[in-house]
Amino acid sequence: MKMRLGWLRFLLVTLAFVGFRAYAQERVVISYSSVEAPNANWYIAHDRKMFQKYGVDVESIYIPSSSTVMNALIGGSVRAGNGSGGAIAAAAVAGANLVSVASFINTLPYELVVQESIKLPVDLKGKAIGIARIGSASDVAARVLLRGLGLEPDKDVAMVQSGSGAERVAAFRGGRIAGFPSPPGVIHLAKGIPHRVIITTAQLPKSLPFPYACLTTTKSYLVSNRETVRRILMALIEGTHFFKTRKEESKRLLAKYAKQTDEGFLEGSYVGNEPIYERVPLMTREGMEIQIKEALLRRPGFSLKFEDVVDESLVLQLQKEGFIEKLYKQ
């Protein structure tokens, strides 16, 4: 009897594996928008061959800034990518056919790093803040933090597109910008530069719900390739599990993809991001509705609702099937 049960388990596992392998057909191009820790589950899933495990043959590429990833999705050069709620809402208001199927981080853990000589908010007037790109998560964070200081972005303070966190630090070091929004850990790359943190999102009078790291695709691709998107989602959920449960290995992969060896950066990035990664990547409705409202200011009269840009049915399906619970019981 035990032998029969053993063979049955072996057969079921083999059939599942063959099913995943047999499913893989076309090569799917996917993209992550940052080499920093909030996107770690994307490159962990790639590096640890989790996409292949779930039967998807992917080409995983790095496209700096979620707003640029949205353009690649719209153009069809990328089938699934990481985007922030702000970038998704802005693209949708402009007419893009995009939909988010999962949100792995639902807050903005940022701080505004400025030159040491800047003591008061008024000292920032007439100066420039470095962001990744207009519409990116860093752009949203910078605007929220500046308003928290009583300053108006673009009017009181210029917003300059400066690239990734490390590139913003380089621009800061060179004096091209007076400050930059920093996610957890990045401030450690500013060693040797006189600086201070003038405000953090934690200091805002109200918590900041924000869909920060979202698996996004087009509505048409989701309809015609739902199973592919489901398998990509499974790999990213397992990548999240890896990040949350295997600290040192995750830090090594962060060092590899971010091309940074500073221990303060690696430790700060991990400690600051691990708790906010969602086990069940459902999106914050409040946070997305805030981004939709902000985006609609640019197109008066246009109608856009949460349900127009978010489809959580795949996450709910995997949750119901026990996929996520089984991962965390391993």
GROMACS .gro file of C-alpha atoms in nm:
model
  330
    1MET     CA    1   0.000   0.000   0.000
    2LYS     CA    2   0.280   0.240   0.094
    3MET     CA    3   0.459   0.154  -0.231
    4ARG     CA    4   0.143   0.232  -0.431
    5LEU     CA    5   0.102   0.566  -0.255
    6GLY     CA    6   0.466   0.646  -0.321
    7TRP     CA    7   0.428   0.573  -0.693
    8LEU     CA    8   0.107   0.778  -0.702
    9ARG     CA    9   0.281   1.081  -0.550
   10PHE     CA   10   0.570   1.039  -0.794
   11LEU     CA   11   0.329   1.018  -1.087
   12LEU     CA   12   0.136   1.329  -0.980
   13VAL     CA   13   0.454   1.535  -0.936
   14THR     CA   14   0.588   1.412  -1.271
   15LEU     CA   15   0.264   1.494  -1.451
   16ALA     CA   16   0.256   1.842  -1.296
   17PHE     CA   17   0.615   1.904  -1.404
   18VAL     CA   18   0.548   1.774  -1.755
   19GLY     CA   19   0.237   1.990  -1.768
   20PHE     CA   20   0.436   2.303  -1.684
   21ARG     CA   21   0.706   2.210  -1.937
   22ALA     CA   22   0.456   2.125  -2.208
   23TYR     CA   23   0.272   2.452  -2.154
   24ALA     CA   24   0.572   2.671  -2.234
   25GLN     CA   25   0.543   2.780  -2.597
   26GLU     CA   26   0.635   3.134  -2.695
   27ARG     CA   27   0.908   3.335  -2.529
   28VAL     CA   28   0.757   3.610  -2.315
   29VAL     CA   29   0.940   3.937  -2.259
   30ILE     CA   30   0.887   4.080  -1.911
   31SER     CA   31   1.046   4.377  -1.740
   32TYR     CA   32   1.127   4.506  -1.393
   33SER     CA   33   1.170   4.881  -1.340
   34SER     CA   34   1.437   4.900  -1.071
   35VAL     CA   35   1.738   4.706  -0.949
   36GLU     CA   36   1.660   4.803  -0.591
   37ALA     CA   37   1.488   4.585  -0.330
   38PRO     CA   38   1.123   4.671  -0.414
   39ASN     CA   39   1.172   4.485  -0.744
   40ALA     CA   40   1.382   4.204  -0.598
   41ASN     CA   41   1.114   3.938  -0.643
   42TRP     CA   42   1.135   3.992  -1.021
   43TYR     CA   43   1.505   3.926  -1.056
   44ILE     CA   44   1.502   3.659  -0.784
   45ALA     CA   45   1.238   3.471  -0.986
   46HIS     CA   46   1.457   3.507  -1.295
   47ASP     CA   47   1.786   3.419  -1.128
   48ARG     CA   48   1.643   3.117  -0.945
   49LYS     CA   49   1.463   2.992  -1.258
   50MET     CA   50   1.118   3.020  -1.100
   51PHE     CA   51   0.955   3.126  -1.427
   52GLN     CA   52   1.083   2.807  -1.591
   53LYS     CA   53   0.959   2.611  -1.291
   54TYR     CA   54   0.607   2.727  -1.368
   55GLY     CA   55   0.639   2.662  -1.739
   56VAL     CA   56   0.700   3.011  -1.876
   57ASP     CA   57   0.994   3.082  -2.105
   58VAL     CA   58   1.075   3.444  -2.022
   59GLU     CA   59   1.324   3.704  -2.129
   60SER     CA   60   1.356   3.930  -1.826
   61ILE     CA   61   1.490   4.279  -1.896
   62TYR     CA   62   1.558   4.587  -1.687
   63ILE     CA   63   1.387   4.908  -1.802
   64PRO     CA   64   1.455   5.196  -1.561
   65SER     CA   65   1.137   5.361  -1.426
   66SER     CA   66   0.786   5.219  -1.414
   67SER     CA   67   0.653   5.492  -1.645
   68THR     CA   68   0.894   5.371  -1.916
   69VAL     CA   69   0.783   5.012  -1.856
   70MET     CA   70   0.423   5.126  -1.914
   71ASN     CA   71   0.526   5.266  -2.253
   72ALA     CA   72   0.691   4.934  -2.342
   73LEU     CA   73   0.371   4.748  -2.246
   74ILE     CA   74   0.160   4.983  -2.456
   75GLY     CA   75   0.397   4.941  -2.751
   76GLY     CA   76   0.391   4.561  -2.720
   77SER     CA   77   0.766   4.510  -2.679
   78VAL     CA   78   0.700   4.385  -2.324
   79ARG     CA   79   0.410   4.159  -2.222
   80ALA     CA   80   0.423   4.197  -1.844
   81GLY     CA   81   0.610   4.444  -1.630
   82ASN     CA   82   0.642   4.614  -1.296
   83GLY     CA   83   0.462   4.944  -1.257
   84SER     CA   84   0.356   5.178  -0.980
   85GLY     CA   85  -0.005   5.272  -0.925
   86GLY     CA   86   0.074   5.627  -1.031
   87ALA     CA   87   0.226   5.517  -1.362
   88ILE     CA   88  -0.064   5.280  -1.432
   89ALA     CA   89  -0.328   5.545  -1.358
   90ALA     CA   90  -0.147   5.811  -1.564
   91ALA     CA   91  -0.121   5.577  -1.863
   92ALA     CA   92  -0.486   5.471  -1.833
   93VAL     CA   93  -0.607   5.831  -1.823
   94ALA     CA   94  -0.405   5.890  -2.139
   95GLY     CA   95  -0.596   5.606  -2.306
   96ALA     CA   96  -0.374   5.303  -2.241
   97ASN     CA   97  -0.532   4.959  -2.217
   98LEU     CA   98  -0.346   4.852  -1.902
   99VAL     CA   99  -0.444   4.642  -1.602
  100SER     CA  100  -0.267   4.550  -1.279
  101VAL     CA  101  -0.315   4.193  -1.157
  102ALA     CA  102  -0.113   4.211  -0.833
  103SER     CA  103   0.056   4.460  -0.601
  104PHE     CA  104   0.354   4.328  -0.406
  105ILE     CA  105   0.416   4.646  -0.204
  106ASN     CA  106   0.138   4.884  -0.100
  107THR     CA  107   0.319   5.175   0.059
  108LEU     CA  108   0.593   5.426  -0.022
  109PRO     CA  109   0.879   5.390   0.231
  110TYR     CA  110   1.072   5.698   0.120
  111GLU     CA  111   1.274   5.976   0.280
  112LEU     CA  112   1.379   6.306   0.126
  113VAL     CA  113   1.758   6.342   0.141
  114VAL     CA  114   1.890   6.698   0.098
  115GLN     CA  115   2.218   6.889   0.119
  116GLU     CA  116   2.330   6.948   0.477
  117SER     CA  117   2.306   7.324   0.422
  118ILE     CA  118   1.929   7.297   0.373
  119LYS     CA  119   1.790   7.344   0.723
  120LEU     CA  120   1.434   7.458   0.651
  121PRO     CA  121   1.181   7.376   0.377
  122VAL     CA  122   1.209   7.730   0.242
  123ASP     CA  123   1.577   7.663   0.168
  124LEU     CA  124   1.465   7.422  -0.106
  125LYS     CA  125   1.286   7.693  -0.303
  126GLY     CA  126   1.441   7.747  -0.644
  127LYS     CA  127   1.641   7.425  -0.621
  128ALA     CA  128   1.606   7.086  -0.794
  129ILE     CA  129   1.507   6.743  -0.666
  130GLY     CA  130   1.621   6.433  -0.857
  131ILE     CA  131   1.366   6.163  -0.945
  132ALA     CA  132   1.382   5.855  -1.169
  133ARG     CA  133   1.133   5.978  -1.428
  134ILE     CA  134   0.812   6.180  -1.435
  135GLY     CA  135   0.530   5.949  -1.326
  136SER     CA  136   0.758   5.703  -1.147
  137ALA     CA  137   0.722   5.598  -0.783
  138SER     CA  138   1.011   5.827  -0.688
  139ASP     CA  139   0.829   6.115  -0.859
  140VAL     CA  140   0.513   6.045  -0.658
  141ALA     CA  141   0.717   6.016  -0.337
  142ALA     CA  142   0.902   6.342  -0.401
  143ARG     CA  143   0.580   6.533  -0.468
  144VAL     CA  144   0.410   6.395  -0.156
  145LEU     CA  145   0.712   6.474   0.061
  146LEU     CA  146   0.753   6.827  -0.080
  147ARG     CA  147   0.385   6.899  -0.017
  148GLY     CA  148   0.437   6.765   0.334
  149LEU     CA  149   0.693   7.045   0.373
  150GLY     CA  150   0.447   7.302   0.241
  151LEU     CA  151   0.620   7.330  -0.097
  152GLU     CA  152   0.464   7.299  -0.441
  153PRO     CA  153   0.647   7.067  -0.684
  154ASP     CA  154   0.740   7.222  -1.021
  155LYS     CA  155   0.654   7.569  -0.890
  156ASP     CA  156   0.873   7.598  -0.579
  157VAL     CA  157   1.108   7.310  -0.655
  158ALA     CA  158   1.215   7.173  -0.994
  159MET     CA  159   1.175   6.798  -1.061
  160VAL     CA  160   1.472   6.664  -1.257
  161GLN     CA  161   1.478   6.317  -1.414
  162SER     CA  162   1.801   6.164  -1.280
  163GLY     CA  163   1.768   5.784  -1.307
  164SER     CA  164   1.794   5.507  -1.049
  165GLY     CA  165   1.867   5.551  -0.679
  166ALA     CA  166   2.241   5.511  -0.735
  167GLU     CA  167   2.229   5.756  -1.027
  168ARG     CA  168   2.042   6.009  -0.813
  169VAL     CA  169   2.313   5.977  -0.549
  170ALA     CA  170   2.576   6.044  -0.818
  171ALA     CA  171   2.386   6.355  -0.932
  172PHE     CA  172   2.359   6.464  -0.568
  173ARG     CA  173   2.732   6.410  -0.516
  174GLY     CA  174   2.805   6.618  -0.824
  175GLY     CA  175   2.585   6.905  -0.705
  176ARG     CA  176   2.342   6.877  -0.996
  177ILE     CA  177   2.048   6.831  -0.758
  178ALA     CA  178   1.984   6.958  -0.405
  179GLY     CA  179   1.810   6.642  -0.291
  180PHE     CA  180   1.641   6.318  -0.390
  181PRO     CA  181   1.374   6.077  -0.262
  182SER     CA  182   1.546   5.770  -0.120
  183PRO     CA  183   1.391   5.426  -0.068
  184PRO     CA  184   1.529   5.215   0.220
  185GLY     CA  185   1.904   5.159   0.204
  186VAL     CA  186   1.992   5.400  -0.076
  187ILE     CA  187   2.096   5.673   0.167
  188HIS     CA  188   2.398   5.457   0.260
  189LEU     CA  189   2.536   5.521  -0.090
  190ALA     CA  190   2.563   5.890   0.001
  191LYS     CA  191   2.850   5.830   0.245
  192GLY     CA  192   3.100   6.113   0.242
  193ILE     CA  193   2.844   6.363   0.112
  194PRO     CA  194   2.719   6.614   0.371
  195HIS     CA  195   2.347   6.545   0.383
  196ARG     CA  196   2.043   6.517   0.606
  197VAL     CA  197   1.694   6.370   0.591
  198ILE     CA  198   1.445   6.656   0.597
  199ILE     CA  199   1.124   6.448   0.596
  200THR     CA  200   1.010   6.085   0.559
  201THR     CA  201   0.676   5.934   0.456
  202ALA     CA  202   0.651   5.796   0.811
  203GLN     CA  203   0.636   6.157   0.939
  204LEU     CA  204   0.337   6.253   0.726
  205PRO     CA  205   0.019   6.322   0.925
  206LYS     CA  206  -0.162   6.040   0.741
  207SER     CA  207  -0.025   5.704   0.631
  208LEU     CA  208   0.049   5.680   0.260
  209PRO     CA  209  -0.118   5.380   0.092
  210PHE     CA  210   0.037   5.343  -0.251
  211PRO     CA  211   0.052   5.055  -0.502
  212TYR     CA  212   0.430   5.059  -0.537
  213ALA     CA  213   0.528   4.736  -0.716
  214CYS     CA  214   0.252   4.597  -0.939
  215LEU     CA  215   0.247   4.317  -1.195
  216THR     CA  216   0.095   4.491  -1.496
  217THR     CA  217  -0.006   4.385  -1.846
  218THR     CA  218  -0.252   4.492  -2.114
  219LYS     CA  219  -0.618   4.394  -2.089
  220SER     CA  220  -0.602   4.225  -2.428
  221TYR     CA  221  -0.297   4.017  -2.331
  222LEU     CA  222  -0.462   3.911  -2.004
  223VAL     CA  223  -0.774   3.796  -2.191
  224SER     CA  224  -0.584   3.595  -2.454
  225ASN     CA  225  -0.297   3.473  -2.231
  226ARG     CA  226  -0.452   3.445  -1.887
  227GLU     CA  227  -0.271   3.120  -1.806
  228THR     CA  228   0.067   3.271  -1.895
  229VAL     CA  229   0.001   3.569  -1.667
  230ARG     CA  230  -0.109   3.332  -1.390
  231ARG     CA  231   0.217   3.140  -1.412
  232ILE     CA  232   0.422   3.460  -1.415
  233LEU     CA  233   0.233   3.566  -1.102
  234MET     CA  234   0.308   3.232  -0.935
  235ALA     CA  235   0.681   3.278  -0.999
  236LEU     CA  236   0.675   3.633  -0.859
  237ILE     CA  237   0.487   3.520  -0.548
  238GLU     CA  238   0.754   3.254  -0.495
  239GLY     CA  239   1.021   3.521  -0.553
  240THR     CA  240   0.856   3.725  -0.278
  241HIS     CA  241   0.859   3.421  -0.048
  242PHE     CA  242   1.231   3.374  -0.118
  243PHE     CA  243   1.304   3.739  -0.032
  244LYS     CA  244   1.103   3.725   0.290
  245THR     CA  245   1.252   3.397   0.413
  246ARG     CA  246   1.611   3.384   0.283
  247LYS     CA  247   1.779   3.705   0.391
  248GLU     CA  248   2.146   3.647   0.313
  249GLU     CA  249   2.081   3.490  -0.028
  250SER     CA  250   1.845   3.777  -0.112
  251LYS     CA  251   2.110   4.031  -0.013
  252ARG     CA  252   2.362   3.857  -0.240
  253LEU     CA  253   2.119   3.877  -0.532
  254LEU     CA  254   2.048   4.243  -0.451
  255ALA     CA  255   2.423   4.309  -0.460
  256LYS     CA  256   2.449   4.127  -0.794
  257TYR     CA  257   2.168   4.312  -0.972
  258ALA     CA  258   2.213   4.654  -0.808
  259LYS     CA  259   2.591   4.623  -0.855
  260GLN     CA  260   2.645   4.748  -0.501
  261THR     CA  261   2.855   4.593  -0.225
  262ASP     CA  262   2.801   4.849   0.052
  263GLU     CA  263   2.675   4.647   0.350
  264GLY     CA  264   2.477   4.941   0.486
  265PHE     CA  265   2.290   4.966   0.156
  266LEU     CA  266   2.225   4.592   0.139
  267GLU     CA  267   2.118   4.555   0.502
  268GLY     CA  268   1.909   4.874   0.499
  269SER     CA  269   1.741   4.774   0.175
  270TYR     CA  270   1.652   4.430   0.307
  271VAL     CA  271   1.536   4.540   0.653
  272GLY     CA  272   1.334   4.829   0.509
  273ASN     CA  273   1.158   4.626   0.241
  274GLU     CA  274   1.108   4.273   0.376
  275PRO     CA  275   0.823   4.365   0.616
  276ILE     CA  276   0.627   4.556   0.351
  277TYR     CA  277   0.631   4.285   0.085
  278GLU     CA  278   0.280   4.139   0.069
  279ARG     CA  279   0.240   3.763   0.110
  280VAL     CA  280  -0.094   3.789  -0.069
  281PRO     CA  281  -0.035   4.062  -0.330
  282LEU     CA  282  -0.375   4.230  -0.333
  283MET     CA  283  -0.377   4.600  -0.414
  284THR     CA  284  -0.464   4.880  -0.173
  285ARG     CA  285  -0.792   5.018  -0.309
  286GLU     CA  286  -0.751   5.345  -0.120
  287GLY     CA  287  -0.400   5.395  -0.256
  288MET     CA  288  -0.499   5.325  -0.615
  289GLU     CA  289  -0.803   5.551  -0.594
  290ILE     CA  290  -0.577   5.834  -0.476
  291GLN     CA  291  -0.358   5.781  -0.783
  292ILE     CA  292  -0.661   5.768  -1.013
  293LYS     CA  293  -0.791   6.094  -0.866
  294GLU     CA  294  -0.448   6.255  -0.917
  295ALA     CA  295  -0.428   6.132  -1.277
  296LEU     CA  296  -0.780   6.256  -1.359
  297LEU     CA  297  -0.673   6.611  -1.277
  298ARG     CA  298  -0.480   6.602  -1.606
  299ARG     CA  299  -0.791   6.504  -1.804
  300PRO     CA  300  -1.107   6.668  -1.670
  301GLY     CA  301  -1.426   6.487  -1.765
  302PHE     CA  302  -1.259   6.150  -1.820
  303SER     CA  303  -1.400   5.857  -1.621
  304LEU     CA  304  -1.176   5.596  -1.458
  305LYS     CA  305  -1.252   5.359  -1.171
  306PHE     CA  306  -1.049   5.112  -0.964
  307GLU     CA  307  -1.207   4.819  -1.149
  308ASP     CA  308  -1.100   4.968  -1.484
  309VAL     CA  309  -0.731   4.922  -1.407
  310VAL     CA  310  -0.719   4.641  -1.149
  311ASP     CA  311  -0.807   4.271  -1.187
  312GLU     CA  312  -0.730   4.074  -0.871
  313SER     CA  313  -0.902   3.752  -0.979
  314LEU     CA  314  -0.575   3.564  -1.037
  315VAL     CA  315  -0.442   3.645  -0.689
  316LEU     CA  316  -0.775   3.547  -0.535
  317GLN     CA  317  -0.773   3.222  -0.734
  318LEU     CA  318  -0.423   3.130  -0.615
  319GLN     CA  319  -0.518   3.222  -0.259
  320LYS     CA  320  -0.830   3.005  -0.275
  321GLU     CA  321  -0.631   2.712  -0.417
  322GLY     CA  322  -0.389   2.733  -0.123
  323PHE     CA  323  -0.085   2.808  -0.342
  324ILE     CA  324   0.044   3.091  -0.122
  325GLU     CA  325  -0.028   2.917   0.207
  326LYS     CA  326   0.164   2.608   0.091
  327LEU     CA  327   0.468   2.820   0.000
  328TYR     CA  328   0.493   2.967   0.349
  329LYS     CA  329   0.446   2.628   0.515
  330GLN     CA  330   0.757   2.488   0.346
   0.00000   0.00000   0.00000
